[in-house]
Structures are given as C-alpha cells and as structure tokens.
Amino acid sequence: MKRIETKHAPEAIGPYSQAIQMGEWIFTSGQIPLTPEGELVEPDIEKQAHQTFRNVEAVLEAAGCQLKDVVKTTLFVKDLGHFEQINAIYGKYFSEHKPARSCVEVSRLPKDVLIEMEVIARVNK
C-alpha cells in the first residue's frame, strides 16, 4: 500500500491520505473545493465543482493517472437541485470516457461545501 500526496491539491484536513495506491488501483479520498493553499472556493456550485475536479486531477496526476483512467466516481452533493449544473460540468471532464458513477445528496459536507468527489482509478502502465 502506497500513500499518494501532492502539493497541487489541498492537504488532508484529518488523519487520512489524499489517495492510496494498492497494486494497480488508486483510491482517492473525497476531494472538496479547497484550493491547494487550503482556501475555500466561494459557495457557487459551478466554481466548487470545477475546483473539486482540479483537485481530483492533481491527486490522480501524482499517482501517475489521468481522468481517463477513472473507473468509478462518487459524487456527494448538498442539493440535488444542482444536478443539471453538476452533470454539465462532469460531462466536460468525462466526455468520451464515461466511468461508472454514483451521485447522492447528503445533509452536510466538510466545511459546508456543496460538493465532494472521490474516484477509483487504474494505473495506466
């Protein structure tokens, strides 16, 4: 088991890793819309979704992966009323490549953000 860390995504805000590699598989922790410097993006679903994707991309890059290597995503959202906006942004990052996905509404997320995302990816050798 190998810990994955990068300065291009926010540090973990608790006792966990940004991601773990187990063999050829990468499991990211939930990424929220913090900048790599730890600043929270304003509470706008589109801005928060883009920052969340940038963080996921940075963690994957540190693991030697890209979004095209993702096999499963899980989105946690505060309000499924934002689903259309989130889905449109998601489609920009996953256009031809369409991993399996779950999207669930939750009552609260860390730092009261609007979105959190975790992924499972396979290292492309």
Coordinates of C-alpha atoms in Angstrom, one line a residue:
M1 CA 0.0 0.0 0.0
K2 CA 1.4 3.4 -1.0
R3 CA 0.3 6.8 0.1
I4 CA -0.2 9.4 -2.7
E5 CA 0.4 13.1 -1.8
T6 CA 0.7 16.3 -3.9
K7 CA 1.0 19.9 -3.1
H8 CA -1.2 20.6 -6.2
A9 CA -4.3 19.7 -4.2
P10 CA -5.3 20.7 -0.6
E11 CA -3.7 18.7 2.2
A12 CA -5.8 16.2 4.0
I13 CA -7.8 18.0 6.8
G14 CA -7.7 15.0 9.0
P15 CA -5.9 11.7 9.7
Y16 CA -6.1 10.3 6.1
S17 CA -4.3 10.4 2.8
Q18 CA -5.2 12.2 -0.4
A19 CA -5.1 8.8 -2.1
I20 CA -3.8 5.3 -1.6
Q21 CA -2.4 3.0 -4.3
M22 CA -3.0 -0.7 -3.8
G23 CA -1.4 -2.6 -6.7
E24 CA -2.6 -1.0 -9.9
W25 CA -5.6 0.7 -8.2
I26 CA -5.8 4.2 -6.9
F27 CA -8.5 5.1 -4.3
T28 CA -8.8 8.9 -3.7
S29 CA -10.2 10.4 -0.6
G30 CA -13.1 12.7 -1.1
Q31 CA -11.9 16.0 -2.6
I32 CA -13.7 19.2 -1.8
P33 CA -13.5 22.7 -3.4
L34 CA -10.5 23.9 -1.5
T35 CA -7.6 25.5 -3.4
P36 CA -4.2 23.8 -3.0
E37 CA -3.5 26.6 -0.4
G38 CA -6.5 25.5 1.6
E39 CA -8.8 28.4 0.7
L40 CA -12.5 27.5 0.3
V41 CA -13.9 28.4 -3.1
E42 CA -17.0 30.7 -2.9
P43 CA -20.3 28.9 -2.5
D44 CA -21.2 28.7 -6.1
I45 CA -21.9 25.1 -7.4
E46 CA -20.1 25.6 -10.7
K47 CA -17.0 27.1 -9.2
Q48 CA -16.9 24.5 -6.5
A49 CA -17.4 21.6 -9.0
H50 CA -14.6 22.9 -11.2
Q51 CA -12.2 23.2 -8.2
T52 CA -13.2 19.7 -7.0
F53 CA -12.3 18.3 -10.4
R54 CA -9.0 20.2 -10.5
N55 CA -8.1 18.6 -7.1
V56 CA -9.1 15.1 -8.2
E57 CA -7.0 15.6 -11.4
A58 CA -4.0 16.7 -9.3
V59 CA -4.2 13.7 -7.0
L60 CA -4.5 11.4 -9.9
E61 CA -1.5 13.0 -11.7
A62 CA 0.6 12.5 -8.5
A63 CA -0.4 8.8 -8.8
G64 CA 0.6 8.6 -12.5
C65 CA -3.0 8.6 -13.7
Q66 CA -5.4 10.8 -15.6
L67 CA -9.2 11.2 -15.6
K68 CA -9.3 8.7 -18.5
D69 CA -8.1 6.1 -16.0
V70 CA -11.0 6.5 -13.7
V71 CA -13.3 3.5 -13.5
K72 CA -15.8 4.8 -10.8
T73 CA -16.7 8.1 -9.3
T74 CA -18.9 9.0 -6.4
L75 CA -20.3 12.5 -6.0
F76 CA -21.7 13.8 -2.8
V77 CA -23.8 16.9 -3.2
K78 CA -25.7 19.1 -0.7
D79 CA -28.5 19.8 -3.1
L80 CA -29.6 17.5 -6.0
G81 CA -31.4 20.6 -7.3
H82 CA -27.9 21.4 -8.7
F83 CA -27.8 18.1 -10.6
E84 CA -28.1 19.7 -14.1
Q85 CA -25.2 22.1 -13.5
I86 CA -23.1 19.4 -11.9
N87 CA -23.9 17.0 -14.8
A88 CA -22.9 19.5 -17.4
I89 CA -19.6 20.2 -15.7
Y90 CA -19.0 16.5 -15.2
G91 CA -19.6 15.9 -18.9
K92 CA -16.8 18.4 -19.7
Y93 CA -14.3 16.4 -17.7
F94 CA -15.7 13.0 -18.7
S95 CA -16.8 13.5 -22.3
E96 CA -15.8 10.3 -24.3
H97 CA -14.7 8.3 -21.3
K98 CA -17.7 7.6 -19.0
P99 CA -16.8 5.8 -15.8
A100 CA -19.4 4.3 -13.6
R101 CA -20.9 6.9 -11.2
S102 CA -23.0 7.4 -8.1
C103 CA -24.4 10.7 -7.1
V104 CA -26.0 11.1 -3.7
E105 CA -27.5 14.1 -1.8
V106 CA -26.2 14.4 1.7
S107 CA -27.3 16.7 4.5
R108 CA -23.8 18.2 5.2
L109 CA -20.3 18.0 3.8
P110 CA -16.9 19.0 5.4
K111 CA -16.6 22.8 5.7
D112 CA -20.2 23.1 4.5
V113 CA -19.2 22.8 0.8
L114 CA -21.7 22.0 -1.9
I115 CA -19.9 19.0 -3.5
E116 CA -17.3 16.3 -2.7
M117 CA -16.0 13.7 -5.1
E118 CA -14.0 10.5 -4.8
V119 CA -12.7 8.2 -7.5
I120 CA -11.2 4.8 -8.2
A121 CA -8.7 4.7 -11.0
R122 CA -6.4 2.1 -12.5
V123 CA -2.8 3.0 -13.1
N124 CA -2.2 3.0 -16.8
K125 CA 1.1 1.1 -17.4

